[in-house]
PDB file of N, CA and C in Angstrom:
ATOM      1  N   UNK T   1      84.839 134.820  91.528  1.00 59.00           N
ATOM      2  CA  UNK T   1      84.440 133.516  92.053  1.00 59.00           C
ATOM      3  C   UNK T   1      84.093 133.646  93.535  1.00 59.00           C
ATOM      4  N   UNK T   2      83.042 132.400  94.023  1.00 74.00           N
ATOM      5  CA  UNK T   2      83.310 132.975  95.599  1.00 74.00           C
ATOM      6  C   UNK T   2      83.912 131.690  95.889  1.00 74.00           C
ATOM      7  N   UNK T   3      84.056 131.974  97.581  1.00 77.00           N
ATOM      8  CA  UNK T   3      84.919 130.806  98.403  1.00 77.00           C
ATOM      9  C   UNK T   3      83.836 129.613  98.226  1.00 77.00           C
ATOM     10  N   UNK T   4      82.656 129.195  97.773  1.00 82.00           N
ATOM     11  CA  UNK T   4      82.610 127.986  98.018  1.00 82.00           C
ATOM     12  C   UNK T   4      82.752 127.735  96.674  1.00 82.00           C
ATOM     13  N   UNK T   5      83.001 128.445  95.820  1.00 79.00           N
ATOM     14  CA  UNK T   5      83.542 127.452  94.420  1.00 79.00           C
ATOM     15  C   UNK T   5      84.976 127.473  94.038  1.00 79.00           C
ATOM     16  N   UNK T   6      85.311 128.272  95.446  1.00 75.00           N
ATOM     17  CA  UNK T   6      87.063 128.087  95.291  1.00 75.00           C
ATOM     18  C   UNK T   6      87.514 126.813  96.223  1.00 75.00           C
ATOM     19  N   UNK T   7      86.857 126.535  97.419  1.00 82.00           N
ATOM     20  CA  UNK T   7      87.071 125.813  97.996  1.00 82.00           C
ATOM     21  C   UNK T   7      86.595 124.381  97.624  1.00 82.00           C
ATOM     22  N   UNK T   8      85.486 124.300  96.685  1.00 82.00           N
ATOM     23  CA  UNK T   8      85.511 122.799  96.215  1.00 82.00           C
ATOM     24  C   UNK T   8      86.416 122.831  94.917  1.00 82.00           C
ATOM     25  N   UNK T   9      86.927 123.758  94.215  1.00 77.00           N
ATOM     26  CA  UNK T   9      88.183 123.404  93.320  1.00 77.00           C
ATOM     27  C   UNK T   9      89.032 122.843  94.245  1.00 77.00           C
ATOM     28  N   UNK T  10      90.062 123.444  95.359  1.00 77.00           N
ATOM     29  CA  UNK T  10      91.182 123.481  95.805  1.00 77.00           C
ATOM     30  C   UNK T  10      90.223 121.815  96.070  1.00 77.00           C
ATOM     31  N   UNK T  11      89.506 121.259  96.843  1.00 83.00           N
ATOM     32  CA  UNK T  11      89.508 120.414  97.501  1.00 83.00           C
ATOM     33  C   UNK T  11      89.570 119.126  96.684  1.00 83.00           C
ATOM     34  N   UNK T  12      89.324 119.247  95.383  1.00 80.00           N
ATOM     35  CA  UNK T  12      89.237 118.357  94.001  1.00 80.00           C
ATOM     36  C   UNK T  12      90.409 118.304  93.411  1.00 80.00           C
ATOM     37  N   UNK T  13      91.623 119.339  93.706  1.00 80.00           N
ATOM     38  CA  UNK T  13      92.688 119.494  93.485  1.00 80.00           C
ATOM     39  C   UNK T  13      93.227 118.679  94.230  1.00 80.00           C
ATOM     40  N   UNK T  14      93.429 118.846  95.500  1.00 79.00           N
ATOM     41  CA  UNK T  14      94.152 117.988  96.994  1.00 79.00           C
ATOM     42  C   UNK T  14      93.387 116.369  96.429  1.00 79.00           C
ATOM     43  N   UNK T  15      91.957 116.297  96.398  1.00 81.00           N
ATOM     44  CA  UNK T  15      91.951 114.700  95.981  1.00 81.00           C
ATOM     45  C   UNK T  15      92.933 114.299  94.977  1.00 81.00           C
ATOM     46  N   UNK T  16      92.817 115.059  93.974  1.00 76.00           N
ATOM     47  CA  UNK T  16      93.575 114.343  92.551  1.00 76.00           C
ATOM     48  C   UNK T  16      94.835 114.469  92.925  1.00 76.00           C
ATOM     49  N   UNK T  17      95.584 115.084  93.586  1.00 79.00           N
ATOM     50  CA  UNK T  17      97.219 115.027  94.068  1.00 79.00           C
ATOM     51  C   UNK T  17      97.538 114.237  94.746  1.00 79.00           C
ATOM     52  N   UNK T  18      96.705 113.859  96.134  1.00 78.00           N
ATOM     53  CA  UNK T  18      97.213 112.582  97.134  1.00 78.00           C
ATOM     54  C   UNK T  18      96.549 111.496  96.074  1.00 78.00           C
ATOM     55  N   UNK T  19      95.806 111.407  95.564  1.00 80.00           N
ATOM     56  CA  UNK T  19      95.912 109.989  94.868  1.00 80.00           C
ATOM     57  C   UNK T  19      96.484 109.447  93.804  1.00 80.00           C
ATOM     58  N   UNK T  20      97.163 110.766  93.247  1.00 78.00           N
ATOM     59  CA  UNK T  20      98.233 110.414  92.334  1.00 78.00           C
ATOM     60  C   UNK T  20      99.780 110.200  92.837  1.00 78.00           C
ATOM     61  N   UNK T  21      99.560 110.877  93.798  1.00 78.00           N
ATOM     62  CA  UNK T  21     100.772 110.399  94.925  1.00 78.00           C
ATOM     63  C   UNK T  21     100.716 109.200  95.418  1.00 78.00           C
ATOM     64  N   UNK T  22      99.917 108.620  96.255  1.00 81.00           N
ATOM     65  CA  UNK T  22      99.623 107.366  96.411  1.00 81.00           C
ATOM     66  C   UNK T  22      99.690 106.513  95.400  1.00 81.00           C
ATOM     67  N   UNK T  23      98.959 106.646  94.180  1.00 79.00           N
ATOM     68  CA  UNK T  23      99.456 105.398  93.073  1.00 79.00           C
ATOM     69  C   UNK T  23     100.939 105.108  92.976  1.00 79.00           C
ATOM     70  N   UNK T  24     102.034 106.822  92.958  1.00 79.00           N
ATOM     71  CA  UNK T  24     102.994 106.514  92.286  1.00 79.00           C
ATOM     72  C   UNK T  24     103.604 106.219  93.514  1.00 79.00           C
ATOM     73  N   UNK T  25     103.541 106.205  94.769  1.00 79.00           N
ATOM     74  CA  UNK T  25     104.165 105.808  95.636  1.00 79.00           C
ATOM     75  C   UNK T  25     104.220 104.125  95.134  1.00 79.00           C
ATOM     76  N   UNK T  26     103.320 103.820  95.730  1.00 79.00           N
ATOM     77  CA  UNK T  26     102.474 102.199  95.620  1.00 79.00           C
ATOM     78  C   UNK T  26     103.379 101.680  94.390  1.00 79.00           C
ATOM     79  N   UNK T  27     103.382 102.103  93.427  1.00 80.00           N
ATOM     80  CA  UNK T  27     104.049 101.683  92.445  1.00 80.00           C
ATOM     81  C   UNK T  27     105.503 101.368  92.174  1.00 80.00           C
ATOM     82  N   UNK T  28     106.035 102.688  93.284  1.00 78.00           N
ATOM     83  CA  UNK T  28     107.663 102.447  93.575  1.00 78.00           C
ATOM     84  C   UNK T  28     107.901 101.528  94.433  1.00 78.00           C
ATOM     85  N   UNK T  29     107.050 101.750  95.522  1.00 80.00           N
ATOM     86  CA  UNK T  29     107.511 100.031  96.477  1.00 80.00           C
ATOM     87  C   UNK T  29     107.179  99.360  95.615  1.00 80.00           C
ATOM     88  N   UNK T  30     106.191  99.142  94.721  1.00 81.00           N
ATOM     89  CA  UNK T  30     106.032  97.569  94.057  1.00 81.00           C
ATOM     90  C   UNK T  30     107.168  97.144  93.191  1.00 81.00           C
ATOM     91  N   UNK T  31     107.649  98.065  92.871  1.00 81.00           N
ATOM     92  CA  UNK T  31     108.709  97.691  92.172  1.00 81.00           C
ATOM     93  C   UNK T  31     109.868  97.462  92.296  1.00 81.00           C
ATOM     94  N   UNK T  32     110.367  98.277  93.730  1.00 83.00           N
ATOM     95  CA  UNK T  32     111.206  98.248  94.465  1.00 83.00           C
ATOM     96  C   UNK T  32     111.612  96.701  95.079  1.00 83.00           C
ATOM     97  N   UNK T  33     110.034  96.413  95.686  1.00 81.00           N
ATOM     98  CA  UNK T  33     109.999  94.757  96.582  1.00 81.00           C
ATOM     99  C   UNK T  33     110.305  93.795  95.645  1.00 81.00           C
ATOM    100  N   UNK T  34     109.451  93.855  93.941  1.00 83.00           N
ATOM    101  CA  UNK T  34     110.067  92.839  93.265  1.00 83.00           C
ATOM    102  C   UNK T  34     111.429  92.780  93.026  1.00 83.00           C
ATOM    103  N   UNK T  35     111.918  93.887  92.930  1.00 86.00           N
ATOM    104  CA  UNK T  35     113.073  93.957  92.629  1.00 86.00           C
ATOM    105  C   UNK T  35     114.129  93.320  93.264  1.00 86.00           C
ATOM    106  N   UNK T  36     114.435  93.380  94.443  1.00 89.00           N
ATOM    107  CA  UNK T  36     114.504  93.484  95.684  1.00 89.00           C
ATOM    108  C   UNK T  36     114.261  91.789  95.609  1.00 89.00           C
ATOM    109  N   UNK T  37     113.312  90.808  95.399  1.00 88.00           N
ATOM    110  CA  UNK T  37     113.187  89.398  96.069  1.00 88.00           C
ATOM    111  C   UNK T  37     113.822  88.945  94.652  1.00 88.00           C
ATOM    112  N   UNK T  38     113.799  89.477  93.357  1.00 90.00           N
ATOM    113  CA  UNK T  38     114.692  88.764  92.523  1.00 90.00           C
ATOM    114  C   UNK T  38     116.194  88.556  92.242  1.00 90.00           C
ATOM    115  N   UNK T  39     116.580  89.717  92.805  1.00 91.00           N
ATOM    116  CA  UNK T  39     117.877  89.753  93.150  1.00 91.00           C
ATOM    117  C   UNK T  39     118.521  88.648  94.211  1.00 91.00           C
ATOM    118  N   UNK T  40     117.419  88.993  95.273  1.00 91.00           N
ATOM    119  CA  UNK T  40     117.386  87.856  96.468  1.00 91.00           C
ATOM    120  C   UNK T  40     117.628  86.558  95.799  1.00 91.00           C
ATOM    121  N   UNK T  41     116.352  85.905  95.127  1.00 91.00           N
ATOM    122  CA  UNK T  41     117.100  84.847  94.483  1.00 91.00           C
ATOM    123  C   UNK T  41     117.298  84.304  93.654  1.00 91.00           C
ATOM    124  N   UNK T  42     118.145  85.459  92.912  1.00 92.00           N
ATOM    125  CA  UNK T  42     119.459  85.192  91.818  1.00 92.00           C
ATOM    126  C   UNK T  42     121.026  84.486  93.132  1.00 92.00           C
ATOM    127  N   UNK T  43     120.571  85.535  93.991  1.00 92.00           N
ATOM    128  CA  UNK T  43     121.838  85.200  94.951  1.00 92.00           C
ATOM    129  C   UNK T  43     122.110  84.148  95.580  1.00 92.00           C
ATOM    130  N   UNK T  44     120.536  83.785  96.128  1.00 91.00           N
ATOM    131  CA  UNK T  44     120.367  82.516  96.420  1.00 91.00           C
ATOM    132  C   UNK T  44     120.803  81.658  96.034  1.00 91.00           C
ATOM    133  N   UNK T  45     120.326  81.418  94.202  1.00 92.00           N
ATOM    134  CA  UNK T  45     120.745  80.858  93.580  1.00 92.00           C
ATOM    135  C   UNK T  45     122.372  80.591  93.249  1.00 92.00           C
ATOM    136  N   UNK T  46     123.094  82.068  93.582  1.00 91.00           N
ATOM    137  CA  UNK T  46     124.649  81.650  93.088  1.00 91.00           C
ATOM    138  C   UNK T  46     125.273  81.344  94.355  1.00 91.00           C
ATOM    139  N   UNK T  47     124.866  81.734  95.448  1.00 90.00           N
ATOM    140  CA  UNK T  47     125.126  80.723  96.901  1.00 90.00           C
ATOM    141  C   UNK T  47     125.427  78.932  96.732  1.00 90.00           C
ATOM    142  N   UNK T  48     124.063  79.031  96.389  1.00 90.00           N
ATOM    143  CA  UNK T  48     123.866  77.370  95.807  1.00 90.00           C
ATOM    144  C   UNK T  48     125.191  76.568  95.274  1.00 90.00           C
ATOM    145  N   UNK T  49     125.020  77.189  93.971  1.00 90.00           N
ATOM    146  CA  UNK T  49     125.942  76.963  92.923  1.00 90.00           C
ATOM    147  C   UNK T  49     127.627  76.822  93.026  1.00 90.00           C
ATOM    148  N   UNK T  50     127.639  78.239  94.476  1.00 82.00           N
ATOM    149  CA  UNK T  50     129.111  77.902  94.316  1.00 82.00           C
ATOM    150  C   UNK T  50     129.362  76.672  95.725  1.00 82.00           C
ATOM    151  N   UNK T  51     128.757  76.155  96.495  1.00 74.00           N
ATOM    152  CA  UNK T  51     128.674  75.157  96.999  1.00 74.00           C
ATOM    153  C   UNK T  51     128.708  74.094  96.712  1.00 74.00           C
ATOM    154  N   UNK T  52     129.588  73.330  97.009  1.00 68.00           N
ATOM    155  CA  UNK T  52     129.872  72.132  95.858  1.00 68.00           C
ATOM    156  C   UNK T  52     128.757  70.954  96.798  1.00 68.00           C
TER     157      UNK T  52
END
């Protein structure tokens, strides 16, 4: 092979890795934050509740 058909593999490689990184990042905060504001208010909610 030569270097410029090694170097546009590797470089098609590095795309498809940071953007599969990035999705699954993106995906853990998203899930994380919902997570995270429902809990919030469930708590909220039992704050409430035990307040007469």
């Amino acid at each position: 092979m030569t270097s410029s058909v090694l170097s546009t593999i590797s470089k098609q490689y590095f795309e498809l890795t940071s953007s599969v990184l990035s999705t699954t990042s993106k995906q853990c905060f998203e899930l994380t934050s919902s997570s995270f504001l429902v809990y919030l208010l469930i708590f909220i909610d039992y704050l409430n509740a035990k307040t007469p």
